[in-house]
């Protein structure tokens, strides 16, 4: 599975310049390549992000998660999410599962990982618990 240069460039922009709040990626099955699906603007919220995930299609995503620790320190971590809803095609789920590690290796700087098959599995409470 190839990864388009745009994926790497946009991830670098999210990481270093904070140009985006999130990026969703999809696999183009015709070209067998991971491509950028959607870019979230810096002002977008976590709800905007979760709302952008399709109900019955798999996606990879990164989210720039800002939070405050119990010691009242502002922190930021980059979260990688593998979205594979139960309603997606079996072939698609297999393709995303088998390509995930290769794709993640292309994105240096991921600090947290989450796998979700249902919106409740990537709720803000779960993400916050992982970050702390």
Short mmCIF file of N, CA and C in Angstrom, two decimals, residues 26-95:
data_model
loop_
_atom_site.label_atom_id
_atom_site.label_comp_id
_atom_site.label_asym_id
_atom_site.label_seq_id
_atom_site.Cartn_x
_atom_site.Cartn_y
_atom_site.Cartn_z
N UNK A 26 -8.13 8.28 3.54
CA UNK A 26 -8.84 7.10 3.05
C UNK A 26 -7.94 6.36 2.06
N UNK A 27 -8.28 5.10 1.86
CA UNK A 27 -7.54 4.30 0.89
C UNK A 27 -8.29 4.35 -0.44
N UNK A 28 -7.60 4.80 -1.46
CA UNK A 28 -8.16 4.78 -2.81
C UNK A 28 -7.92 3.37 -3.33
N UNK A 29 -8.98 2.58 -3.44
CA UNK A 29 -8.82 1.17 -3.80
C UNK A 29 -8.37 0.98 -5.25
N UNK A 30 -8.65 1.95 -6.13
CA UNK A 30 -8.20 1.84 -7.52
C UNK A 30 -6.69 1.98 -7.63
N UNK A 31 -6.14 2.98 -6.93
CA UNK A 31 -4.70 3.23 -7.03
C UNK A 31 -3.91 2.54 -5.93
N UNK A 32 -4.61 1.89 -4.98
CA UNK A 32 -3.96 1.24 -3.84
C UNK A 32 -3.05 2.22 -3.11
N UNK A 33 -3.61 3.39 -2.80
CA UNK A 33 -2.84 4.44 -2.17
C UNK A 33 -3.65 5.12 -1.08
N UNK A 34 -2.99 5.47 0.04
CA UNK A 34 -3.64 6.25 1.09
C UNK A 34 -3.58 7.71 0.67
N UNK A 35 -4.72 8.39 0.68
CA UNK A 35 -4.80 9.79 0.25
C UNK A 35 -5.53 10.61 1.32
N UNK A 36 -5.34 11.93 1.28
CA UNK A 36 -6.03 12.83 2.20
C UNK A 36 -7.51 12.88 1.83
N UNK A 37 -8.34 12.73 2.83
CA UNK A 37 -9.79 12.77 2.63
C UNK A 37 -10.35 14.14 3.01
N UNK A 38 -10.01 14.61 4.19
CA UNK A 38 -10.58 15.87 4.69
C UNK A 38 -9.61 16.55 5.65
N UNK A 39 -9.59 17.87 5.61
CA UNK A 39 -8.74 18.66 6.50
C UNK A 39 -9.64 19.48 7.42
N UNK A 40 -9.39 19.40 8.72
CA UNK A 40 -10.16 20.18 9.69
C UNK A 40 -9.44 21.47 10.00
N UNK A 41 -10.15 22.56 10.01
CA UNK A 41 -9.56 23.88 10.26
C UNK A 41 -9.12 24.00 11.73
N UNK A 42 -8.13 24.87 12.03
CA UNK A 42 -7.62 24.99 13.40
C UNK A 42 -8.70 25.26 14.45
N UNK A 43 -9.77 25.93 14.07
CA UNK A 43 -10.84 26.25 15.03
C UNK A 43 -11.86 25.14 15.22
N UNK A 44 -11.74 24.06 14.47
CA UNK A 44 -12.71 22.96 14.58
C UNK A 44 -12.58 22.25 15.93
N UNK A 45 -13.67 21.67 16.39
CA UNK A 45 -13.70 20.99 17.68
C UNK A 45 -13.61 19.47 17.48
N UNK A 46 -13.51 18.76 18.60
CA UNK A 46 -13.49 17.30 18.53
C UNK A 46 -14.83 16.78 18.00
N UNK A 47 -15.91 17.47 18.31
CA UNK A 47 -17.23 17.08 17.79
C UNK A 47 -17.29 17.24 16.27
N UNK A 48 -16.67 18.31 15.75
CA UNK A 48 -16.59 18.48 14.30
C UNK A 48 -15.85 17.30 13.67
N UNK A 49 -14.78 16.90 14.35
CA UNK A 49 -13.98 15.78 13.86
C UNK A 49 -14.78 14.48 13.85
N UNK A 50 -15.38 14.13 14.98
CA UNK A 50 -16.13 12.86 15.03
C UNK A 50 -17.31 12.88 14.08
N UNK A 51 -17.91 14.05 13.88
CA UNK A 51 -19.03 14.19 12.95
C UNK A 51 -18.61 14.01 11.50
N UNK A 52 -17.32 14.18 11.22
CA UNK A 52 -16.84 14.06 9.83
C UNK A 52 -16.54 12.61 9.44
N UNK A 53 -16.55 11.71 10.41
CA UNK A 53 -16.26 10.30 10.11
C UNK A 53 -17.50 9.65 9.48
N UNK A 54 -17.33 9.01 8.32
CA UNK A 54 -18.49 8.40 7.65
C UNK A 54 -19.06 7.22 8.44
N UNK A 55 -20.37 7.06 8.36
CA UNK A 55 -21.05 6.01 9.12
C UNK A 55 -20.69 4.60 8.69
N UNK A 56 -20.44 4.41 7.40
CA UNK A 56 -20.23 3.03 6.93
C UNK A 56 -18.98 2.87 6.07
N UNK A 57 -17.99 3.74 6.26
CA UNK A 57 -16.73 3.60 5.54
C UNK A 57 -15.57 3.73 6.51
N UNK A 58 -14.53 2.96 6.29
CA UNK A 58 -13.34 3.02 7.13
C UNK A 58 -12.53 4.28 6.81
N UNK A 59 -11.76 4.72 7.79
CA UNK A 59 -10.87 5.87 7.63
C UNK A 59 -9.72 5.74 8.62
N UNK A 60 -8.63 6.42 8.30
CA UNK A 60 -7.58 6.70 9.27
C UNK A 60 -7.73 8.19 9.57
N UNK A 61 -7.30 8.60 10.75
CA UNK A 61 -7.37 10.02 11.07
C UNK A 61 -6.30 10.38 12.09
N UNK A 62 -5.88 11.64 12.05
CA UNK A 62 -5.04 12.19 13.11
C UNK A 62 -5.75 13.43 13.64
N UNK A 63 -5.66 13.61 14.95
CA UNK A 63 -6.30 14.75 15.61
C UNK A 63 -5.30 15.39 16.55
N UNK A 64 -5.16 16.70 16.46
CA UNK A 64 -4.27 17.46 17.35
C UNK A 64 -5.08 17.79 18.60
N UNK A 65 -4.84 17.03 19.66
CA UNK A 65 -5.66 17.09 20.86
C UNK A 65 -5.02 17.97 21.93
N UNK A 66 -5.66 19.10 22.23
CA UNK A 66 -5.22 19.99 23.30
C UNK A 66 -5.98 19.65 24.56
N UNK A 67 -5.28 19.61 25.69
CA UNK A 67 -5.95 19.30 26.95
C UNK A 67 -5.17 19.91 28.11
N UNK A 68 -5.79 19.92 29.26
CA UNK A 68 -5.17 20.41 30.49
C UNK A 68 -5.01 19.23 31.43
N UNK A 69 -3.80 19.06 31.97
CA UNK A 69 -3.55 17.94 32.89
C UNK A 69 -4.15 18.25 34.26
N UNK A 70 -4.10 17.24 35.13
CA UNK A 70 -4.60 17.43 36.50
C UNK A 70 -3.79 18.49 37.24
N UNK A 71 -2.54 18.69 36.81
CA UNK A 71 -1.68 19.71 37.44
C UNK A 71 -1.88 21.08 36.80
N UNK A 72 -2.90 21.21 35.96
CA UNK A 72 -3.26 22.46 35.29
C UNK A 72 -2.22 22.91 34.25
N UNK A 73 -1.59 21.97 33.58
CA UNK A 73 -0.63 22.27 32.51
C UNK A 73 -1.31 22.07 31.16
N UNK A 74 -1.11 23.02 30.25
CA UNK A 74 -1.63 22.90 28.89
C UNK A 74 -0.73 21.94 28.11
N UNK A 75 -1.31 20.95 27.48
CA UNK A 75 -0.55 19.99 26.68
C UNK A 75 -1.26 19.74 25.36
N UNK A 76 -0.52 19.15 24.45
CA UNK A 76 -1.07 18.78 23.15
C UNK A 76 -0.46 17.45 22.74
N UNK A 77 -1.28 16.55 22.25
CA UNK A 77 -0.79 15.26 21.75
C UNK A 77 -1.47 14.96 20.42
N UNK A 78 -0.74 14.27 19.57
CA UNK A 78 -1.31 13.88 18.27
C UNK A 78 -1.85 12.47 18.40
N UNK A 79 -3.13 12.36 18.13
CA UNK A 79 -3.87 11.12 18.27
C UNK A 79 -4.12 10.50 16.89
N UNK A 80 -3.79 9.23 16.75
CA UNK A 80 -4.08 8.48 15.52
C UNK A 80 -5.30 7.62 15.78
N UNK A 81 -6.28 7.70 14.91
CA UNK A 81 -7.49 6.88 15.06
C UNK A 81 -7.69 6.03 13.82
N UNK A 82 -7.91 4.76 14.08
CA UNK A 82 -8.28 3.84 13.01
C UNK A 82 -9.78 3.60 13.14
N UNK A 83 -10.54 4.13 12.20
CA UNK A 83 -12.01 4.07 12.23
C UNK A 83 -12.47 2.96 11.30
N UNK A 84 -13.13 1.95 11.88
CA UNK A 84 -13.59 0.81 11.11
C UNK A 84 -14.98 0.40 11.59
N UNK A 85 -16.01 1.13 11.16
CA UNK A 85 -17.36 0.85 11.68
C UNK A 85 -17.86 -0.54 11.30
N UNK A 86 -18.68 -1.09 12.17
CA UNK A 86 -19.24 -2.43 11.94
C UNK A 86 -20.00 -2.51 10.63
N UNK A 87 -20.56 -1.39 10.18
CA UNK A 87 -21.39 -1.38 8.97
C UNK A 87 -20.57 -1.28 7.68
N UNK A 88 -19.25 -1.15 7.78
CA UNK A 88 -18.43 -1.07 6.56
C UNK A 88 -18.22 -2.46 5.96
N UNK A 89 -17.81 -2.47 4.69
CA UNK A 89 -17.60 -3.74 3.99
C UNK A 89 -16.44 -4.52 4.62
N UNK A 90 -16.56 -5.83 4.65
CA UNK A 90 -15.54 -6.69 5.24
C UNK A 90 -14.20 -6.49 4.51
N UNK A 91 -14.25 -6.43 3.19
CA UNK A 91 -13.02 -6.23 2.41
C UNK A 91 -12.32 -4.92 2.81
N UNK A 92 -13.11 -3.89 3.00
CA UNK A 92 -12.57 -2.59 3.39
C UNK A 92 -11.93 -2.67 4.77
N UNK A 93 -12.59 -3.32 5.72
CA UNK A 93 -12.04 -3.47 7.07
C UNK A 93 -10.71 -4.22 7.03
N UNK A 94 -10.64 -5.26 6.21
CA UNK A 94 -9.40 -6.04 6.10
C UNK A 94 -8.28 -5.20 5.48
N UNK A 95 -8.61 -4.43 4.47
CA UNK A 95 -7.63 -3.58 3.80
C UNK A 95 -7.06 -2.53 4.76
#
